[in-house]
Amino acid sequence: MELQQLRYAVALADHRSAPRAAASLKVAQGALVRQLRRLEDELGAVLFQRGIEPVGLTPAGEEFVAMARHAVRAADEAAAKAAAFAGAPRGRLAIGSYPEPPRPRVPELLAEFSKRFPEAEVSLREEASDPLVRLVRRGELDVAIVGTASGQVLEDVDHFETFRDDVAAVVSLTHPLAARYGVRLADLVPETFIDGTPATGLRAVTDEAFRVLGTERAVRYEASDAATVARLAGLGLGVGLLPRTAAERELRAGARCRVVPIENAPVHCTCLVYRSGSLTPPGRAFLALASRYALG
């Protein structure tokens, strides 16, 4: 069993499509499929369901990929730590993040990194996810924490998921949905929506979910931060859509609204985005620490 095979298995599980998984790894689809078949032969177990799209995991595959994900991250962290010792993590490090990702938590992460590597000169830029990815591609950011749709392919950058979260509906306390314990996405179509701005990962997730439904919806209010979405929803201006972790955080902060789970909810993912070929020692050290913080 090789580390490369573990990476391939994790990529196929994340992207649920052999072409997309191969594209994310910058390898030929045939090579990816051959390596995974060799892995299954070696294990004597079928990991992926055959002949369906999106690709699914067998029970054995679920267990294997969960462990493989930890192994890949541990290997990446070990390599980054070794690189940091080989070349002292000094110099500039430009970090980007969308507002308040659930994991890794940016303020605590930056404080820990600065404590460990005081000679690195760190800067932070908070922005919507789409611009952050472009800045990583152009080399203006070393690492970015962005929101994406599950399985989304980000061209010309390396990335891995750190957190997955179901999208939930946020409504005022007097809204008819406030008494519900759950709602279907299709039931929300007639509502007026409060959603992320078009450049956010959240908006990409919700737009795709309604596109799959084959329906249009009215997004009247757009905001880039969860607090504004929750406040607008709490004032009865529409149905807000937020990752559930963010919605519940706003409730704890005192927002007067109700969080309603969505059945078969679209999934919002947090990813670390970087370019492995151009990471400096501070960048590698940051990526290793961010990976550990993401695993909690």
mmCIF file of C-alpha atoms in Angstrom:
data_model
loop_
_atom_site.group_PDB
_atom_site.id
_atom_site.type_symbol
_atom_site.label_atom_id
_atom_site.label_comp_id
_atom_site.label_asym_id
_atom_site.label_seq_id
_atom_site.Cartn_x
_atom_site.Cartn_y
_atom_site.Cartn_z
ATOM 1 C CA MET A 1 0.000 0.000 0.000
ATOM 2 C CA GLU A 2 1.405 3.381 -1.039
ATOM 3 C CA LEU A 3 0.703 6.904 0.190
ATOM 4 C CA GLN A 4 -0.185 7.880 -3.384
ATOM 5 C CA GLN A 5 -2.956 5.264 -3.398
ATOM 6 C CA LEU A 6 -4.340 6.679 -0.160
ATOM 7 C CA ARG A 7 -4.409 10.148 -1.734
ATOM 8 C CA TYR A 8 -6.271 8.770 -4.742
ATOM 9 C CA ALA A 9 -8.847 7.044 -2.535
ATOM 10 C CA VAL A 10 -9.458 10.206 -0.502
ATOM 11 C CA ALA A 11 -9.774 12.316 -3.657
ATOM 12 C CA LEU A 12 -12.321 9.953 -5.217
ATOM 13 C CA ALA A 13 -14.327 9.880 -1.988
ATOM 14 C CA ASP A 14 -14.316 13.701 -1.809
ATOM 15 C CA HIS A 15 -15.121 14.404 -5.456
ATOM 16 C CA ARG A 16 -17.353 11.346 -6.078
ATOM 17 C CA SER A 17 -16.242 11.364 -9.702
ATOM 18 C CA ALA A 18 -13.143 9.797 -11.234
ATOM 19 C CA PRO A 19 -12.633 12.625 -13.790
ATOM 20 C CA ARG A 20 -12.932 15.313 -11.107
ATOM 21 C CA ALA A 21 -10.714 13.424 -8.659
ATOM 22 C CA ALA A 22 -8.050 12.939 -11.330
ATOM 23 C CA ALA A 23 -8.237 16.630 -12.287
ATOM 24 C CA SER A 24 -7.806 17.712 -8.656
ATOM 25 C CA LEU A 25 -4.663 15.562 -8.388
ATOM 26 C CA LYS A 26 -3.405 16.524 -11.859
ATOM 27 C CA VAL A 27 -3.112 12.873 -12.952
ATOM 28 C CA ALA A 28 -4.661 10.894 -15.772
ATOM 29 C CA GLN A 29 -8.007 9.330 -14.956
ATOM 30 C CA GLY A 30 -6.771 5.928 -16.126
ATOM 31 C CA ALA A 31 -3.817 6.072 -13.740
ATOM 32 C CA LEU A 32 -6.082 6.912 -10.819
ATOM 33 C CA VAL A 33 -8.479 4.047 -11.614
ATOM 34 C CA ARG A 34 -5.648 1.534 -12.051
ATOM 35 C CA GLN A 35 -4.042 2.470 -8.752
ATOM 36 C CA LEU A 36 -7.333 2.176 -6.887
ATOM 37 C CA ARG A 37 -8.010 -1.244 -8.403
ATOM 38 C CA ARG A 38 -4.553 -2.383 -7.320
ATOM 39 C CA LEU A 39 -5.287 -1.075 -3.843
ATOM 40 C CA GLU A 40 -8.565 -3.000 -3.681
ATOM 41 C CA ASP A 41 -6.803 -6.150 -4.902
ATOM 42 C CA GLU A 42 -4.149 -5.763 -2.226
ATOM 43 C CA LEU A 43 -6.754 -5.192 0.495
ATOM 44 C CA GLY A 44 -9.073 -7.920 -0.765
ATOM 45 C CA ALA A 45 -12.004 -5.537 -0.380
ATOM 46 C CA VAL A 46 -14.142 -3.397 -2.682
ATOM 47 C CA LEU A 47 -13.958 0.241 -1.580
ATOM 48 C CA PHE A 48 -16.025 2.020 -4.245
ATOM 49 C CA GLN A 49 -19.390 1.135 -5.767
ATOM 50 C CA ARG A 50 -19.127 0.388 -9.462
ATOM 51 C CA GLY A 51 -21.153 1.797 -12.328
ATOM 52 C CA ILE A 52 -22.905 4.678 -10.556
ATOM 53 C CA GLU A 53 -22.562 8.446 -10.587
ATOM 54 C CA PRO A 54 -21.859 10.045 -8.240
ATOM 55 C CA VAL A 55 -19.392 7.425 -7.048
ATOM 56 C CA GLY A 56 -20.318 5.935 -3.685
ATOM 57 C CA LEU A 57 -18.355 4.177 -0.957
ATOM 58 C CA THR A 58 -19.005 0.636 0.219
ATOM 59 C CA PRO A 59 -19.106 0.055 4.017
ATOM 60 C CA ALA A 60 -15.485 -1.120 3.781
ATOM 61 C CA GLY A 61 -14.670 1.994 1.789
ATOM 62 C CA GLU A 62 -16.206 4.276 4.422
ATOM 63 C CA GLU A 63 -13.965 2.796 7.107
ATOM 64 C CA PHE A 64 -10.871 2.755 4.913
ATOM 65 C CA VAL A 65 -11.197 6.337 3.617
ATOM 66 C CA ALA A 66 -11.727 7.699 7.133
ATOM 67 C CA MET A 67 -8.407 6.220 8.200
ATOM 68 C CA ALA A 68 -6.700 7.087 4.910
ATOM 69 C CA ARG A 69 -7.690 10.732 5.345
ATOM 70 C CA HIS A 70 -5.929 10.866 8.710
ATOM 71 C CA ALA A 71 -2.878 9.075 7.284
ATOM 72 C CA VAL A 72 -2.547 11.509 4.368
ATOM 73 C CA ARG A 73 -2.836 14.542 6.638
ATOM 74 C CA ALA A 74 -0.336 13.062 9.083
ATOM 75 C CA ALA A 75 2.113 12.463 6.224
ATOM 76 C CA ASP A 76 1.653 16.023 4.950
ATOM 77 C CA GLU A 77 2.166 17.412 8.442
ATOM 78 C CA ALA A 78 5.306 15.338 8.952
ATOM 79 C CA ALA A 79 6.716 16.527 5.616
ATOM 80 C CA ALA A 80 5.898 20.134 6.436
ATOM 81 C CA LYS A 81 7.544 19.891 9.851
ATOM 82 C CA ALA A 82 10.663 18.338 8.347
ATOM 83 C CA ALA A 83 10.772 21.101 5.740
ATOM 84 C CA ALA A 84 10.389 23.709 8.458
ATOM 85 C CA PHE A 85 13.402 22.293 10.300
ATOM 86 C CA ALA A 86 15.409 22.080 7.091
ATOM 87 C CA GLY A 87 14.769 25.728 6.330
ATOM 88 C CA ALA A 88 13.855 27.966 9.272
ATOM 89 C CA PRO A 89 10.314 29.324 8.752
ATOM 90 C CA ARG A 90 11.290 32.937 8.355
ATOM 91 C CA GLY A 91 10.003 35.520 5.931
ATOM 92 C CA ARG A 92 6.571 36.691 4.882
ATOM 93 C CA LEU A 93 3.448 34.576 4.981
ATOM 94 C CA ALA A 94 0.231 35.892 3.403
ATOM 95 C CA ILE A 95 -2.932 34.170 4.636
ATOM 96 C CA GLY A 96 -6.494 34.642 3.387
ATOM 97 C CA SER A 97 -9.766 33.516 4.921
ATOM 98 C CA TYR A 98 -13.486 33.864 4.438
ATOM 99 C CA PRO A 99 -15.224 35.334 7.520
ATOM 100 C CA GLU A 100 -15.370 33.042 10.549
ATOM 101 C CA PRO A 101 -14.712 29.539 9.190
ATOM 102 C CA PRO A 102 -15.734 26.846 11.691
ATOM 103 C CA ARG A 103 -12.511 24.854 11.421
ATOM 104 C CA PRO A 104 -9.734 25.825 11.601
ATOM 105 C CA ARG A 105 -10.567 28.859 13.741
ATOM 106 C CA VAL A 106 -8.403 31.633 12.341
ATOM 107 C CA PRO A 107 -7.625 33.846 15.388
ATOM 108 C CA GLU A 108 -6.493 30.917 17.536
ATOM 109 C CA LEU A 109 -4.550 29.423 14.632
ATOM 110 C CA LEU A 110 -2.687 32.659 13.922
ATOM 111 C CA ALA A 111 -1.902 33.165 17.608
ATOM 112 C CA GLU A 112 -0.450 29.651 17.881
ATOM 113 C CA PHE A 113 1.543 30.029 14.668
ATOM 114 C CA SER A 114 3.020 33.363 15.779
ATOM 115 C CA LYS A 115 3.948 31.844 19.129
ATOM 116 C CA ARG A 116 5.730 28.901 17.483
ATOM 117 C CA PHE A 117 7.358 30.820 14.650
ATOM 118 C CA PRO A 118 7.917 34.402 15.838
ATOM 119 C CA GLU A 119 10.376 35.124 13.018
ATOM 120 C CA ALA A 120 7.711 34.652 10.330
ATOM 121 C CA GLU A 121 5.999 37.868 9.231
ATOM 122 C CA VAL A 122 2.304 36.962 8.926
ATOM 123 C CA SER A 123 -0.489 38.962 7.305
ATOM 124 C CA LEU A 124 -4.202 38.163 7.071
ATOM 125 C CA ARG A 125 -6.714 39.198 4.426
ATOM 126 C CA GLU A 126 -10.408 38.483 4.942
ATOM 127 C CA GLU A 127 -12.376 38.178 1.716
ATOM 128 C CA ALA A 128 -15.037 36.147 -0.066
ATOM 129 C CA SER A 129 -13.921 32.722 -1.244
ATOM 130 C CA ASP A 130 -13.765 33.239 -5.028
ATOM 131 C CA PRO A 131 -11.356 36.218 -4.817
ATOM 132 C CA LEU A 132 -9.214 34.314 -2.313
ATOM 133 C CA VAL A 133 -8.746 31.405 -4.713
ATOM 134 C CA ARG A 134 -7.726 33.822 -7.468
ATOM 135 C CA LEU A 135 -5.193 35.450 -5.137
ATOM 136 C CA VAL A 136 -3.649 32.039 -4.358
ATOM 137 C CA ARG A 137 -3.430 31.279 -8.084
ATOM 138 C CA ARG A 138 -1.635 34.585 -8.689
ATOM 139 C CA GLY A 139 0.766 33.968 -5.826
ATOM 140 C CA GLU A 140 -0.482 36.937 -3.785
ATOM 141 C CA LEU A 141 -1.563 34.608 -0.973
ATOM 142 C CA ASP A 142 0.323 31.570 0.274
ATOM 143 C CA VAL A 143 -2.641 29.780 1.846
ATOM 144 C CA ALA A 144 -6.355 30.565 1.930
ATOM 145 C CA ILE A 145 -9.237 29.138 3.949
ATOM 146 C CA VAL A 146 -12.266 29.134 1.642
ATOM 147 C CA GLY A 147 -15.820 27.837 1.446
ATOM 148 C CA THR A 148 -16.786 25.532 -1.426
ATOM 149 C CA ALA A 149 -19.436 23.118 -2.575
ATOM 150 C CA SER A 150 -18.804 19.462 -1.753
ATOM 151 C CA GLY A 151 -16.606 17.906 -4.426
ATOM 152 C CA GLN A 152 -15.979 21.209 -6.205
ATOM 153 C CA VAL A 153 -12.887 21.177 -8.409
ATOM 154 C CA LEU A 154 -10.611 24.184 -7.906
ATOM 155 C CA GLU A 155 -8.406 24.524 -10.953
ATOM 156 C CA ASP A 156 -4.661 25.231 -10.726
ATOM 157 C CA VAL A 157 -4.469 25.018 -6.921
ATOM 158 C CA ASP A 158 -4.061 22.274 -4.345
ATOM 159 C CA HIS A 159 -6.717 21.927 -1.676
ATOM 160 C CA PHE A 160 -8.219 19.624 0.904
ATOM 161 C CA GLU A 161 -11.341 19.760 3.013
ATOM 162 C CA THR A 162 -11.146 20.595 6.714
ATOM 163 C CA PHE A 163 -14.839 20.722 7.623
ATOM 164 C CA ARG A 164 -18.259 19.845 6.185
ATOM 165 C CA ASP A 165 -21.506 21.433 7.306
ATOM 166 C CA ASP A 166 -25.137 21.077 6.246
ATOM 167 C CA VAL A 167 -26.867 24.265 5.122
ATOM 168 C CA ALA A 168 -29.837 25.218 7.341
ATOM 169 C CA ALA A 169 -32.725 27.676 7.064
ATOM 170 C CA VAL A 170 -32.840 30.664 9.425
ATOM 171 C CA VAL A 171 -36.222 32.318 10.037
ATOM 172 C CA SER A 172 -37.837 34.801 12.384
ATOM 173 C CA LEU A 173 -39.530 33.535 15.536
ATOM 174 C CA THR A 174 -42.927 34.350 14.017
ATOM 175 C CA HIS A 175 -42.327 32.759 10.625
ATOM 176 C CA PRO A 176 -44.579 29.738 9.855
ATOM 177 C CA LEU A 177 -41.469 27.565 9.447
ATOM 178 C CA ALA A 178 -40.305 28.384 12.978
ATOM 179 C CA ALA A 179 -42.569 25.660 14.363
ATOM 180 C CA ARG A 180 -41.127 23.007 12.033
ATOM 181 C CA TYR A 181 -38.460 20.491 13.005
ATOM 182 C CA GLY A 182 -37.307 20.173 9.422
ATOM 183 C CA VAL A 183 -38.127 21.350 5.928
ATOM 184 C CA ARG A 184 -37.442 20.164 2.396
ATOM 185 C CA LEU A 185 -35.435 22.427 0.115
ATOM 186 C CA ALA A 186 -38.283 22.344 -2.434
ATOM 187 C CA ASP A 187 -40.678 23.714 0.205
ATOM 188 C CA LEU A 188 -38.572 26.860 0.463
ATOM 189 C CA VAL A 189 -38.806 27.816 -3.214
ATOM 190 C CA PRO A 190 -41.727 30.311 -2.801
ATOM 191 C CA GLU A 191 -39.869 32.189 -0.043
ATOM 192 C CA THR A 192 -37.805 35.365 -0.314
ATOM 193 C CA PHE A 193 -34.174 34.493 0.421
ATOM 194 C CA ILE A 194 -31.323 36.046 2.353
ATOM 195 C CA ASP A 195 -28.128 34.417 1.075
ATOM 196 C CA GLY A 196 -24.408 34.872 0.632
ATOM 197 C CA THR A 197 -22.993 37.177 -2.003
ATOM 198 C CA PRO A 198 -22.216 35.593 -5.402
ATOM 199 C CA ALA A 199 -18.478 35.373 -4.609
ATOM 200 C CA THR A 200 -18.960 33.273 -1.476
ATOM 201 C CA GLY A 201 -18.719 29.522 -1.208
ATOM 202 C CA LEU A 202 -22.121 29.448 0.485
ATOM 203 C CA ARG A 203 -23.791 31.057 -2.520
ATOM 204 C CA ALA A 204 -22.154 28.558 -4.876
ATOM 205 C CA VAL A 205 -23.565 25.744 -2.741
ATOM 206 C CA THR A 206 -27.125 27.102 -2.558
ATOM 207 C CA ASP A 207 -27.275 28.175 -6.214
ATOM 208 C CA GLU A 208 -26.236 24.676 -7.286
ATOM 209 C CA ALA A 209 -28.788 23.056 -4.974
ATOM 210 C CA PHE A 210 -31.670 25.020 -6.487
ATOM 211 C CA ARG A 211 -30.314 24.498 -9.994
ATOM 212 C CA VAL A 212 -30.496 20.745 -9.414
ATOM 213 C CA LEU A 213 -34.114 21.218 -8.333
ATOM 214 C CA GLY A 214 -34.725 22.894 -11.695
ATOM 215 C CA THR A 215 -36.300 25.957 -10.143
ATOM 216 C CA GLU A 216 -35.640 29.659 -9.687
ATOM 217 C CA ARG A 217 -35.835 31.554 -6.426
ATOM 218 C CA ALA A 218 -35.886 35.162 -5.280
ATOM 219 C CA VAL A 219 -32.679 36.244 -3.503
ATOM 220 C CA ARG A 220 -33.464 39.760 -2.349
ATOM 221 C CA TYR A 221 -30.786 40.237 0.301
ATOM 222 C CA GLU A 222 -27.112 39.269 -0.074
ATOM 223 C CA ALA A 223 -24.550 39.407 2.720
ATOM 224 C CA SER A 224 -21.034 38.099 3.172
ATOM 225 C CA ASP A 225 -21.221 37.469 6.933
ATOM 226 C CA ALA A 226 -23.443 35.178 8.986
ATOM 227 C CA ALA A 227 -24.417 37.820 11.541
ATOM 228 C CA THR A 228 -26.094 39.984 8.897
ATOM 229 C CA VAL A 229 -27.939 37.020 7.360
ATOM 230 C CA ALA A 230 -29.224 35.944 10.789
ATOM 231 C CA ARG A 231 -30.272 39.455 11.759
ATOM 232 C CA LEU A 232 -32.153 40.080 8.505
ATOM 233 C CA ALA A 233 -33.907 36.738 8.857
ATOM 234 C CA GLY A 234 -34.745 37.437 12.492
ATOM 235 C CA LEU A 235 -36.403 40.698 11.460
ATOM 236 C CA GLY A 236 -38.708 38.795 9.127
ATOM 237 C CA LEU A 237 -37.215 39.943 5.820
ATOM 238 C CA GLY A 238 -36.932 36.434 4.406
ATOM 239 C CA VAL A 239 -35.495 32.959 4.880
ATOM 240 C CA GLY A 240 -31.765 33.027 5.528
ATOM 241 C CA LEU A 241 -29.483 30.202 4.408
ATOM 242 C CA LEU A 242 -26.358 29.511 6.457
ATOM 243 C CA PRO A 243 -24.065 26.614 7.295
ATOM 244 C CA ARG A 244 -25.628 25.109 10.395
ATOM 245 C CA THR A 245 -22.553 25.708 12.562
ATOM 246 C CA ALA A 246 -22.614 29.415 11.672
ATOM 247 C CA ALA A 247 -26.359 29.662 12.257
ATOM 248 C CA GLU A 248 -26.112 28.065 15.689
ATOM 249 C CA ARG A 249 -23.181 30.318 16.566
ATOM 250 C CA GLU A 250 -25.377 33.356 15.836
ATOM 251 C CA LEU A 251 -28.087 31.927 18.088
ATOM 252 C CA ARG A 252 -25.585 31.619 20.930
ATOM 253 C CA ALA A 253 -24.545 35.225 20.267
ATOM 254 C CA GLY A 254 -28.135 36.364 20.858
ATOM 255 C CA ALA A 255 -29.721 36.438 17.402
ATOM 256 C CA ARG A 256 -33.518 36.340 17.669
ATOM 257 C CA CYS A 257 -34.265 33.720 15.057
ATOM 258 C CA ARG A 258 -34.906 30.010 14.641
ATOM 259 C CA VAL A 259 -32.650 27.507 12.863
ATOM 260 C CA VAL A 260 -34.595 24.915 10.867
ATOM 261 C CA PRO A 261 -32.733 21.860 9.502
ATOM 262 C CA ILE A 262 -33.146 21.093 5.787
ATOM 263 C CA GLU A 263 -33.770 17.486 4.787
ATOM 264 C CA ASN A 264 -31.063 16.194 2.405
ATOM 265 C CA ALA A 265 -29.390 19.563 2.869
ATOM 266 C CA PRO A 266 -26.746 20.891 0.509
ATOM 267 C CA VAL A 267 -23.279 20.674 2.044
ATOM 268 C CA HIS A 268 -20.914 23.602 2.561
ATOM 269 C CA CYS A 269 -17.229 22.678 2.846
ATOM 270 C CA THR A 270 -14.271 24.545 4.273
ATOM 271 C CA CYS A 271 -10.986 23.963 2.419
ATOM 272 C CA LEU A 272 -7.349 24.930 2.745
ATOM 273 C CA VAL A 273 -6.146 26.166 -0.656
ATOM 274 C CA TYR A 274 -2.478 26.541 -1.624
ATOM 275 C CA ARG A 275 0.039 25.802 -4.380
ATOM 276 C CA SER A 276 2.351 23.045 -3.186
ATOM 277 C CA GLY A 277 5.039 23.868 -5.723
ATOM 278 C CA SER A 278 5.489 27.406 -4.447
ATOM 279 C CA LEU A 279 5.031 27.051 -0.694
ATOM 280 C CA THR A 280 7.812 28.640 1.362
ATOM 281 C CA PRO A 281 8.971 27.129 4.688
ATOM 282 C CA PRO A 282 6.543 29.418 6.612
ATOM 283 C CA GLY A 283 3.758 28.325 4.272
ATOM 284 C CA ARG A 284 4.506 24.640 4.826
ATOM 285 C CA ALA A 285 4.684 25.140 8.586
ATOM 286 C CA PHE A 286 1.365 27.020 8.548
ATOM 287 C CA LEU A 287 -0.324 24.340 6.455
ATOM 288 C CA ALA A 288 0.839 21.636 8.869
ATOM 289 C CA LEU A 289 -0.460 23.551 11.885
ATOM 290 C CA ALA A 290 -3.729 24.435 10.147
ATOM 291 C CA SER A 291 -4.267 20.763 9.313
ATOM 292 C CA ARG A 292 -3.863 19.808 12.959
ATOM 293 C CA TYR A 293 -6.202 22.574 14.116
ATOM 294 C CA ALA A 294 -8.789 21.494 11.548
ATOM 295 C CA LEU A 295 -8.745 17.944 12.896
ATOM 296 C CA GLY A 296 -9.491 19.397 16.322
#
